[in-house]
Amino acid sequence: MTAVAELMDYAEVIERFDPVLGLEVHVELSTNTKMFCGCANVFGGEPNTHVCPTCLGLPGALPVMNGKAVESAIRIGLALNCEIAQWCRFARKNYFYPDMPKNFQTSQYDEPIAFDGYLDVPLDDGEVVRVEIERAHMEEDTGKSLHVGGATGRIHGAEHSLLDYNRAGVPLIEIVTKPITGAGERAPEIARAYVTALRDLLRAMDVSDVRMDQGSLRCDANVSLMPKGTSEFGTRTETKNVNSLRSVERAVRYEMARHGAVLAGGGTIRQETRHFQESDGTTAPGRTKETAEDYRYFPEPDLVPVAPSREWVEELRGTLPEPPWERRKRIQEEWGLTGEELRDLVNTGAADLVAATVDAGAEPGDARSWWVQFLTQQANAREVELADLPITPAQVARVIELVKSGELTNKLAREVVQGVLAGEGEPDEVVETRGLKVVSDDTALLTAVDEALAAQPDVAEKIRGGKVQAAGAIVGAVMKATKGQADAKRVRELILERVGA
Amino acid sequence: MTDLTRLTAAELAAKIHAREVTSAEVTRAHLDRIAEADGRVHAFLHVDTEGALAAAREVDAGLEAGHAPASPLAGVPLALKDVLTTEGIPTTCGSKTLENWLPPYDSTVTRRLREAGIVILGKTNMDEFAMGSSTENSAYGPTRNPWDHERIPGGSGGGSSASLAAFEAPLAIGTDTGGSIRQPGAVTGTVGVKPTYGGVSRYGLVAFSSSLDQAGPCARTVTDAALLHEVIGGHDPLDSTSIDAPVPPVVAAAREGARGDLSGVRVGVVQEFAGEGYQPGVLRSFQAAVEQLRELGAEVVEVSCPNFAYALPAYYLIAPSECSSNLARFDAMRYGLRVADDGEHGAEEVMSLSREAGFGAEVKRRIMLGTYALSSGYYDAYYGSAQKVRTLITRDFTAAFERVDVLVSPTTPTTAFKIGERVDDPLAMYLADLCTIPANLAGNPAMSVPSGLSDEDGLPVGLQIMAPTLADDRLYRVGAAYEVARDAAAGGSLVHQVPELEAAK
Ligand SMILES: [Zn+2]
């Protein structure tokens, strides 16, 4: 195993060096079908069930471009304030790897669909940093390999490998920043804030699931250091396998500290790919190659150029949603939140979700309390980002509506939400299948009340004698018998009615 | 009864549709002929006897039930080049790598043939992955020219051309990347057409060079080729490079041409395709053909296409570059030959050793050439420059077609050479495609039609006719007019003189 890397104290790194960042984010588009064939684009599924001659790269099969993916690519480019190419092509990126069916990746190379843009990224303290975007281009995803046996889980040393091509050919957009300089000590924070802002934007656009845990949003972080006072970029490393927003920040900070130690010790940084290790927050080198990979790019002859008309581009510009940070500013005013309250909402990742829930018809107060309390607990328990919980703002709004109309109690509503989170379907389906409707039929309730009173005659006697608070025990018994589906207030009324009669 | 194998596809279709003979009988006659002749010729890699007879019986049943034939060629048998996928029928591309590979899908050409009621007899031999001009690069042994068994039948589609000249099939499908339909047609005395690029779907055509590959019809007459062209042509949403336009009216053009009048047609003779390297008998046959076109009323002029001289070197950068990428998928991971999977070798070694064992020398040569040409630092000098030449050649064609309606040249500089004669000299082999490559680079259509026998060796010579993009019909008009005139002057169709027919007796 590799030795533990020397790290420089972070404050010293900042004192002696200026960090330069470059972030490459891969986004899987949530189109119905894959990039170049008609196979379903869905996460998971039994291995090799969403495949066809084209995405398996069978001899003779050909690609056909997914128009929806091109549309999403243009919209993303516009949302990132990019120029949209008048005419661009795909290229072939040639290299051998078993999870790539054709042994080349169909990807845009020197003619990206979108280029020269920027994203204004809000930091935690409200400061806004502009991150320049180099390009956003279209490409296809690879399959997945599972290397069995061996210590590293990588192809070298494995006893055998299993291949799943369900993901092969899923449309990807790669968004590349220009070098981010001058970030100083806030570099790791800016990296996280950028990916966060990008994720929120893409989610609002409804072009991707943007789930870092499922790989539908992946970030590669390029980091280098240059001694203070110089302007020539240092050698960079590219860290992959960064699977959460928190990891983005940790990975950048770790690499800065590692680079600092190497450079201060008179060493040189090797240009290499490193893998982030979630468990201990370190990075480890990937396989080193003696020669740089030569991808032998050339224009993809099986596809025709993409030449989006300006009319279409303008039409797509009109479909862009209100940017999340603008919506936040608006809701702060509308809901009368203090800056701190808004920041709390933003930091927990709840702001956009609350806003979307309000847009779906809920009262801001209800929406806030659901996301900030119960759903935040659920996210913490599952160790996922709030936004990655498998429930949508529209579903939360529906649950709130059911409570308002009296069809659910708060307790039942939480059960409904649990059901949605467990993948049991829409709130109404969960209500139906779990039988969670409030029992408002008095006849059914009266039977339960009578049974409870009969079972506890001593308590019934106490109530009759004027000790009204003793009714609590009977209420509890009725609620238990009705599995909590009764309205407690009504139960109490019925008990007093019965005893008094 | 007349020998059914001697008839043209149009004649066979007429008899089948008139219920004078069944498709099953016609199919059986050709299967018998294959059984008798293919031991000598080796045109086929796989004969699908049961599938062919079943397809024929289905056509017969439809006609019996009073249904109209699915196409003008319904019931007629055909030989399919083994580079087009056929569901459940082996598709080897002439390579060890794909030995025993059963595709799970039909190519669009295959599907259209089946839907037209055309009976697929089997799969024909070819140079491995269509790389070659002699069919000697097949991993399954060479095909022999029915005119002389010591000679090559052309390539890469030598199996398809030989099956026609050996009267094993009245129709065949070829693919043409640098001349692989036309050059085999020329050296076997048969007709071969490379349609406009994008005119026939490439879906299911195992790619050699994607920007050049084009499937097309092979036949013994121009009219038969036209009938087949209309069956396989037309837009296919599964091929992004397929042209979304109607198939040019090639059958009507062939009928018009067969009336024997080319008045008003301007024919350009490509000056650059003559002189050193050209067999005198080939040039004499070509001159006679040009004379015949003049007699038919055509106005003949000389045309210079100066950049055609660079076509061959440009082709040998573009085609290998694309092939190096297209053939990367043969890595033993999902299908195809797999060696050294013994638990001792890692995946990369299995890939490498399988490719070493599965590919022949010419395929490896081109993969290496292409890999080199695309390498960083060399791309602009090689691939980039070749693409510029391609543009210049297209401009030469454009300029020429402002002056003339079609261009003509010999199809190939020599008649069929001897098997083994050029195997150790790749550059000599590559020269066989000297005259055919420009049309692949520019994408415009071209045809080879027999122009008689070379007077010094008695072997067939082909006349190449080239037309502008999407004007495939012009090939058929001029080709059919010439064919009728030549046959009338010579007292019959050239291919009926093939000695292989005598060998059968
Ligand atoms: Zn697919």
Coordinates of N, CA and C in Angstrom, one line a residue, chain B residues 182 268 270 273 308 397 401 404-410 435-436 438-439 444-447 464-468 471 474-475:
Chain B
R182 N -17.2 -2.3 -57.8 CA -17.0 -2.0 -59.2 C -15.8 -2.8 -59.7
G268 N -17.7 12.8 -70.3 CA -16.3 13.3 -70.2 C -15.4 12.1 -69.9
V270 N -12.0 11.0 -68.4 CA -11.1 11.5 -67.4 C -9.6 11.2 -68.0
F273 N -6.8 9.1 -66.1 CA -6.9 7.6 -66.0 C -6.5 6.9 -67.3
F308 N -7.3 14.0 -58.9 CA -7.5 12.6 -58.8 C -6.2 11.8 -58.5
F397 N -14.8 17.0 -59.3 CA -16.0 16.5 -59.8 C -17.0 17.6 -60.1
F401 N -18.6 18.1 -63.7 CA -20.1 18.0 -64.0 C -20.8 19.2 -64.4
V404 N -20.0 18.2 -68.2 CA -20.5 16.9 -68.7 C -21.6 16.3 -67.8
D405 N -22.3 15.4 -68.3 CA -23.4 14.7 -67.5 C -22.8 13.5 -66.8
V406 N -21.9 12.8 -67.4 CA -21.2 11.7 -66.7 C -19.8 11.7 -67.1
L407 N -18.9 11.1 -66.2 CA -17.5 10.8 -66.5 C -17.3 9.4 -66.8
V408 N -16.4 9.0 -67.6 CA -16.0 7.6 -67.9 C -14.5 7.4 -67.7
S409 N -14.2 6.1 -67.4 CA -12.8 5.7 -67.3 C -12.8 4.2 -67.3
P410 N -11.6 3.6 -67.4 CA -11.6 2.2 -67.1 C -11.9 2.0 -65.6
C435 N -8.8 4.0 -60.0 CA -9.8 4.7 -60.8 C -11.1 4.8 -60.0
T436 N -11.3 3.9 -59.0 CA -12.6 3.8 -58.4 C -12.7 4.7 -57.1
P438 N -11.8 7.9 -56.3 CA -12.3 9.3 -56.3 C -13.8 9.4 -55.9
A439 N -14.6 8.5 -56.5 CA -16.1 8.5 -56.2 C -16.4 8.2 -54.8
N444 N -20.0 10.5 -54.7 CA -20.9 10.5 -55.8 C -21.1 9.0 -56.4
P445 N -22.1 8.7 -57.2 CA -22.3 7.3 -57.6 C -21.5 7.0 -58.8
A446 N -21.2 5.7 -58.9 CA -20.4 5.2 -60.0 C -20.8 3.7 -60.3
M447 N -20.6 3.3 -61.6 CA -21.0 2.0 -62.0 C -19.9 1.4 -62.8
Q464 N -16.0 2.2 -66.3 CA -16.6 2.9 -65.2 C -17.3 4.2 -65.7
I465 N -18.6 4.3 -65.1 CA -19.4 5.5 -65.4 C -19.6 6.2 -64.1
M466 N -19.3 7.5 -64.0 CA -19.5 8.2 -62.7 C -20.5 9.4 -63.0
A467 N -21.3 9.6 -62.0 CA -22.4 10.7 -62.1 C -22.3 11.6 -60.9
P468 N -23.0 12.7 -61.0 CA -23.0 13.6 -59.8 C -23.8 13.0 -58.7
A471 N -27.5 11.7 -58.7 CA -27.9 11.5 -60.1 C -27.6 10.0 -60.5
R474 N -28.5 8.6 -64.0 CA -27.7 8.8 -65.2 C -26.8 7.6 -65.5
L475 N -26.2 7.0 -64.4 CA -25.4 5.8 -64.6 C -26.2 4.7 -65.3

